[in-house]
Amino acid sequence: MGISVLDPIHPAIERTRQMLFRPFDVQKWVTLGFCSFLANLGLNSGGGGGNGGFGGQFRPAQKPDEAFESIKQWTIDHYELMVAVVLCIVVGFAIISTLIMWLSSRGQFLFLAGVARDRAAVREPWREFREQGNSLFWFNVWFGFALFLVVLAALVTSGLLAMPDIRAEQFGPMGALALALGLTAIVVVAVVYSVVGILLYQLVVPIMYLRRLTVMPAWGEFNRTIVAEHKGTLVLYLLFQLVLGIALGMIATLVACLTCCVAALPFISSVVLLPLAVFHRSYTLYFLEQFGPEWRFFTRPGEGPSGPIIPTINL
């Protein structure tokens, strides 16, 4: 069976037109935009900052050395307060990040169901794919924690290797080795995180949706069906996703510029750029449908929201 990375483009475009413009429904558009926002929550978020002071502790005319000494002395005098503030920030960040990750994991199936079924719904798929969404969440938690431990181990090892050069206050061979080790670990982890993320969200999550599987069984199905028999196609798919991601990113940037960055705001960007999200998700589903009739994601005439309607006979 020939699997193409280009053939799904045209049906994905037609699917996007049919869903969003034939006819145009504002309520459907906004609801699907909300589902897309949840699915991508945390991936495109930004942060802000503010300015503060220490109640007149420092004079504007202070020299840099004097200001640094003042900050140092204030930190020493308020050590317990600083520790409490740092702990509160860390705990707060962990709680918010965990909540965002959970909502995003559940939102993946809201948006996928909306595209596959051509329906704008939140409550029904939220309940229907609860098990799959929670499984995706826990996989992200443990996978992220494992990568964190790898980076931490590499940084600690690099620090130990560089310790002789640090004590000697020089940059020697051990320092260079430590730097190379640390950078290599960070690059490798970043590549692994990116590749696993692409495969997980674009291919494994649809398998979870279609087969009603949790993460690890879905990975097994992915390995047996796609990796084992279509390694070359999978490599082409990853390369094409790189090209497609650049193209979609350029379109999104252009739209943001034309709208004076209004289209780059949270949630608004998901609504304005919904056609790009629908096209991309439709593309991955049409790509998987090439693997056989048992890989059907989209509802056809005479089918219900979850697949073919099978008539029942009451005896």
XYZ file of N, CA, C and O in Angstrom, residues 54-161:
432
model
N 11.988 48.227 47.001
C 12.138 47.796 48.379
C 11.796 48.943 49.327
O 12.436 49.163 50.335
N 10.772 49.707 48.968
C 10.291 50.743 49.877
C 11.311 51.798 50.193
O 11.423 52.237 51.337
N 12.093 52.212 49.216
C 13.039 53.287 49.402
C 14.350 52.851 50.002
O 15.113 53.668 50.502
N 14.624 51.582 49.994
C 15.884 51.093 50.540
C 17.076 51.554 49.712
O 18.172 51.685 50.217
N 16.884 51.780 48.401
C 17.992 52.106 47.517
C 17.773 53.483 46.920
O 16.676 53.833 46.498
N 18.810 54.258 46.870
C 18.742 55.595 46.296
C 19.088 55.526 44.826
O 20.007 54.800 44.427
N 18.398 56.305 43.939
C 18.692 56.284 42.508
C 20.133 56.618 42.196
O 20.676 56.177 41.191
N 20.767 57.421 43.097
C 22.129 57.856 42.793
C 23.177 56.854 43.249
O 24.369 57.112 43.126
N 22.742 55.698 43.765
C 23.709 54.717 44.239
C 24.551 54.171 43.102
O 24.054 53.961 41.992
N 25.807 53.924 43.388
C 26.688 53.281 42.432
C 26.333 51.795 42.338
O 25.768 51.232 43.274
N 26.676 51.144 41.205
C 26.339 49.719 41.049
C 26.846 48.848 42.181
O 26.132 47.965 42.656
N 28.094 49.090 42.657
C 28.641 48.278 43.740
C 27.872 48.482 45.032
O 27.606 47.525 45.777
N 27.498 49.734 45.289
C 26.746 50.014 46.499
C 25.352 49.398 46.436
O 24.848 48.870 47.435
N 24.730 49.464 45.263
C 23.398 48.872 45.102
C 23.460 47.367 45.296
O 22.580 46.775 45.949
N 24.486 46.738 44.733
C 24.633 45.291 44.878
C 24.825 44.916 46.342
O 24.223 43.946 46.830
N 25.621 45.673 47.066
C 25.840 45.381 48.473
C 24.566 45.576 49.279
O 24.289 44.825 50.216
N 23.775 46.585 48.889
C 22.509 46.818 49.591
C 21.547 45.656 49.384
O 20.880 45.206 50.317
N 21.474 45.185 48.120
C 20.605 44.040 47.814
C 21.079 42.804 48.558
O 20.267 42.050 49.121
N 22.388 42.609 48.574
C 22.957 41.446 49.265
C 22.632 41.487 50.750
O 22.218 40.478 51.343
N 22.798 42.668 51.364
C 22.538 42.800 52.792
C 21.053 42.629 53.098
O 20.670 41.991 54.081
N 20.199 43.174 52.213
C 18.747 43.025 52.425
C 18.338 41.557 52.338
O 17.512 41.087 53.117
N 18.941 40.837 51.387
C 18.635 39.413 51.239
C 19.061 38.630 52.469
O 18.334 37.742 52.937
N 20.227 38.963 53.017
C 20.705 38.275 54.223
C 19.792 38.572 55.411
O 19.441 37.678 56.185
N 19.373 39.826 55.515
C 18.522 40.215 56.645
C 17.119 39.608 56.550
O 16.446 39.461 57.575
N 16.668 39.317 55.332
C 15.314 38.789 55.137
C 15.373 37.402 54.501
O 14.609 37.080 53.599
N 16.296 36.578 54.990
C 16.524 35.262 54.399
C 15.262 34.399 54.449
O 14.883 33.770 53.456
N 14.594 34.371 55.601
C 13.402 33.533 55.735
C 12.310 33.981 54.772
O 11.619 33.145 54.155
N 12.139 35.287 54.628
C 11.134 35.807 53.708
C 11.448 35.418 52.268
O 10.552 35.021 51.508
N 12.723 35.507 51.874
C 13.122 35.167 50.513
C 12.861 33.683 50.233
O 12.372 33.323 49.161
N 13.179 32.831 51.197
C 12.944 31.396 51.018
C 11.451 31.127 50.859
O 11.031 30.349 49.989
N 10.639 31.779 51.693
C 9.191 31.582 51.608
C 8.641 32.055 50.265
O 7.795 31.391 49.658
N 9.132 33.205 49.793
C 8.674 33.736 48.506
C 9.052 32.803 47.368
O 8.234 32.507 46.483
N 10.298 32.321 47.392
C 10.753 31.417 46.333
C 9.935 30.129 46.340
O 9.515 29.631 45.282
N 9.688 29.576 47.526
C 8.890 28.351 47.617
C 7.475 28.583 47.103
O 6.916 27.735 46.393
N 6.887 29.713 47.443
C 5.539 30.024 46.959
C 5.512 30.143 45.443
O 4.577 29.669 44.785
N 6.535 30.767 44.883
C 6.606 30.913 43.431
C 6.746 29.555 42.757
O 6.061 29.255 41.768
N 7.618 28.708 43.300
C 7.839 27.381 42.716
C 6.576 26.541 42.802
O 6.156 25.901 41.819
N 5.933 26.525 43.967
C 4.710 25.736 44.137
C 3.594 26.276 43.242
O 2.867 25.507 42.596
N 3.453 27.604 43.204
C 2.434 28.196 42.350
C 2.658 27.880 40.884
O 1.709 27.549 40.154
N 3.907 27.977 40.451
C 4.237 27.650 39.061
C 3.941 26.189 38.760
O 3.407 25.862 37.694
N 4.270 25.294 39.693
C 4.014 23.868 39.481
C 2.520 23.586 39.381
O 2.078 22.815 38.524
N 1.725 24.228 40.249
C 0.279 24.009 40.227
C -0.325 24.516 38.920
O -1.127 23.823 38.273
N 0.057 25.725 38.523
C -0.490 26.301 37.291
C -0.059 25.479 36.077
O -0.865 25.207 35.173
N 1.213 25.076 36.032
C 1.708 24.282 34.908
C 0.988 22.944 34.821
O 0.641 22.478 33.732
N 0.747 22.318 35.974
C 0.040 21.030 35.988
C -1.393 21.191 35.502
O -1.895 20.373 34.719
N -2.054 22.255 35.942
C -3.427 22.513 35.501
C -3.486 22.747 34.002
O -4.369 22.219 33.306
N -2.541 23.534 33.492
C -2.498 23.811 32.047
C -2.260 22.522 31.264
O -2.909 22.270 30.240
N -1.346 21.687 31.758
C -1.055 20.431 31.082
C -2.279 19.518 31.060
O -2.568 18.864 30.054
N -3.018 19.485 32.173
C -4.222 18.643 32.244
C -5.296 19.142 31.290
O -5.894 18.357 30.554
N -5.540 20.441 31.281
C -6.543 21.006 30.377
C -6.158 20.777 28.920
O -7.011 20.463 28.082
N -4.873 20.919 28.617
C -4.417 20.704 27.246
C -4.593 19.250 26.827
O -4.997 18.971 25.691
N -4.306 18.331 27.741
C -4.456 16.909 27.426
C -5.909 16.556 27.153
O -6.219 15.819 26.207
N -6.819 17.096 27.949
C -8.237 16.849 27.700
C -8.704 17.567 26.440
O -9.545 17.068 25.680
N -8.169 18.776 26.220
C -8.565 19.556 25.050
C -8.148 18.937 23.733
O -8.790 19.180 22.700
N -7.079 18.133 23.741
C -6.661 17.463 22.514
C -7.804 16.641 21.921
O -8.026 16.639 20.714
N -8.544 15.974 22.768
C -9.610 15.096 22.290
C -10.884 15.883 21.972
O -11.675 15.452 21.136
N -11.073 17.031 22.613
C -12.197 17.888 22.245
C -12.043 18.374 20.804
O -12.982 18.300 20.000
N -10.860 18.870 20.495
C -10.633 19.417 19.157
C -10.595 18.316 18.108
O -11.157 18.462 17.010
N -9.961 17.194 18.436
C -9.895 16.086 17.485
C -11.297 15.567 17.165
O -11.628 15.327 15.997
N -12.120 15.412 18.189
C -13.488 14.952 17.962
C -14.277 15.956 17.142
O -15.081 15.579 16.280
N -14.052 17.249 17.379
C -14.752 18.268 16.614
C -14.399 18.224 15.144
O -15.275 18.359 14.273
N -13.119 18.021 14.829
C -12.693 17.953 13.424
C -13.178 16.661 12.780
O -13.673 16.666 11.647
N -13.042 15.538 13.464
C -13.414 14.253 12.880
C -14.917 14.148 12.668
O -15.371 13.541 11.691
N -15.706 14.738 13.570
C -17.162 14.598 13.515
C -17.858 15.812 12.901
O -19.070 15.812 12.749
N -17.066 16.869 12.608
C -17.635 18.108 12.079
C -18.715 18.627 13.021
O -19.810 18.994 12.612
N -18.375 18.668 14.287
C -19.305 19.140 15.303
C -18.562 19.997 16.305
O -17.399 19.733 16.625
N -19.244 21.036 16.786
C -18.671 21.893 17.816
C -19.304 21.523 19.146
O -20.429 21.928 19.447
N -18.619 20.715 19.930
C -19.155 20.259 21.214
C -18.028 20.243 22.240
O -16.858 20.060 21.898
N -18.399 20.444 23.488
C -17.428 20.456 24.569
C -17.779 19.403 25.628
O -16.949 18.569 25.983
N -18.996 19.447 26.128
C -19.366 18.557 27.239
C -19.293 17.085 26.855
O -18.743 16.265 27.588
N -19.867 16.728 25.711
C -19.942 15.314 25.340
C -18.559 14.685 25.165
O -18.255 13.661 25.783
N -17.680 15.267 24.310
C -16.344 14.650 24.182
C -15.507 14.778 25.451
O -14.625 13.959 25.687
N -15.780 15.797 26.268
C -15.049 15.928 27.536
C -15.292 14.702 28.419
O -14.366 14.173 29.030
N -16.546 14.262 28.463
C -16.873 13.062 29.247
C -16.456 11.784 28.520
O -15.945 10.854 29.138
N -16.677 11.745 27.208
C -16.434 10.526 26.437
C -14.970 10.113 26.436
O -14.651 8.923 26.509
N -14.074 11.093 26.355
C -12.636 10.788 26.250
C -11.888 11.161 27.531
O -10.717 11.532 27.492
N -12.594 11.045 28.640
C -11.974 11.346 29.933
C -10.774 10.436 30.203
O -9.708 10.911 30.624
N -10.938 9.149 29.999
C -9.850 8.194 30.274
C -8.637 8.472 29.403
O -7.496 8.468 29.879
N -8.863 8.727 28.118
C -7.760 8.992 27.199
C -7.054 10.314 27.554
O -5.829 10.388 27.540
N -7.851 11.336 27.876
C -7.251 12.620 28.219
C -6.414 12.543 29.481
O -5.302 13.092 29.542
N -6.908 11.869 30.507
C -6.144 11.733 31.739
C -4.890 10.888 31.530
O -3.835 11.155 32.126
N -4.998 9.865 30.685
C -3.823 9.043 30.384
C -2.752 9.866 29.687
O -1.557 9.744 29.997
N -3.164 10.719 28.758
C -2.214 11.596 28.071
C -1.556 12.553 29.054
O -0.348 12.813 28.975
N -2.333 13.059 29.983
C -1.796 13.972 30.999
C -0.702 13.300 31.822
O 0.391 13.854 32.002
N -0.970 12.101 32.327
C 0.020 11.426 33.171
C 1.261 11.036 32.375
O 2.379 11.051 32.913
N 1.071 10.686 31.103
C 2.242 10.393 30.280
C 3.120 11.641 30.159
O 4.361 11.555 30.264
N 2.515 12.796 29.935
C 3.276 14.038 29.830
C 4.007 14.357 31.125
O 5.153 14.833 31.109
N 3.343 14.099 32.251
C 3.972 14.368 33.549
C 5.220 13.521 33.729
O 6.306 14.030 34.042
N 5.099 12.212 33.536
C 6.229 11.318 33.775
C 7.304 11.462 32.715
O 8.508 11.356 33.023
N 6.900 11.706 31.466
C 7.894 11.905 30.416
C 8.687 13.184 30.669
O 9.923 13.201 30.546
N 7.991 14.260 31.027
C 8.690 15.503 31.337
C 9.604 15.363 32.542
O 10.716 15.897 32.559
N 9.153 14.616 33.557
C 9.980 14.405 34.744
C 11.224 13.592 34.405
O 12.322 13.881 34.914
N 11.078 12.594 33.528
C 12.226 11.780 33.132
C 13.261 12.628 32.385
O 14.476 12.522 32.632
N 12.788 13.488 31.475
C 13.716 14.361 30.750
C 14.387 15.346 31.701
O 15.579 15.659 31.548
N 13.645 15.817 32.682
C 14.230 16.722 33.683
C 15.354 16.041 34.445
O 16.412 16.635 34.684
N 15.143 14.774 34.827
C 16.186 14.045 35.544
C 17.420 13.846 34.676
O 18.554 13.921 35.177
N 17.217 13.603 33.380
C 18.360 13.433 32.475
C 19.165 14.720 32.396
O 20.406 14.714 32.497
N 18.486 15.844 32.222
C 19.177 17.128 32.151
C 19.876 17.441 33.472
O 21.023 17.900 33.498
N 19.177 17.180 34.589
C 19.773 17.441 35.902
C 21.025 16.603 36.115
O 22.055 17.111 36.594
N 20.965 15.314 35.742
C 22.139 14.445 35.890
C 23.293 14.939 35.034
O 24.456 14.930 35.469
N 22.992 15.386 33.802
C 24.038 15.891 32.921
C 24.662 17.167 33.479
O 25.892 17.349 33.435
N 23.833 18.050 34.036
C 24.364 19.299 34.589
C 25.197 19.044 35.839
O 26.244 19.678 36.032
N 24.744 18.117 36.685
C 25.526 17.791 37.885
C 26.860 17.174 37.491
O 27.922 17.526 38.038
N 26.830 16.257 36.519
C 28.079 15.648 36.045
C 29.000 16.705 35.453
O 30.222 16.691 35.694
N 28.429 17.622 34.678
C 29.243 18.695 34.100
C 29.859 19.567 35.184
O 31.026 19.976 35.089
N 29.079 19.841 36.232
C 29.609 20.644 37.323
C 30.760 19.964 38.039
O 31.758 20.603 38.391
N 30.628 18.655 38.254
C 31.711 17.917 38.912
C 32.964 17.870 38.042
O 34.092 17.991 38.547
N 32.761 17.691 36.731
C 33.925 17.673 35.833
C 34.624 19.018 35.797
O 35.856 19.101 35.685
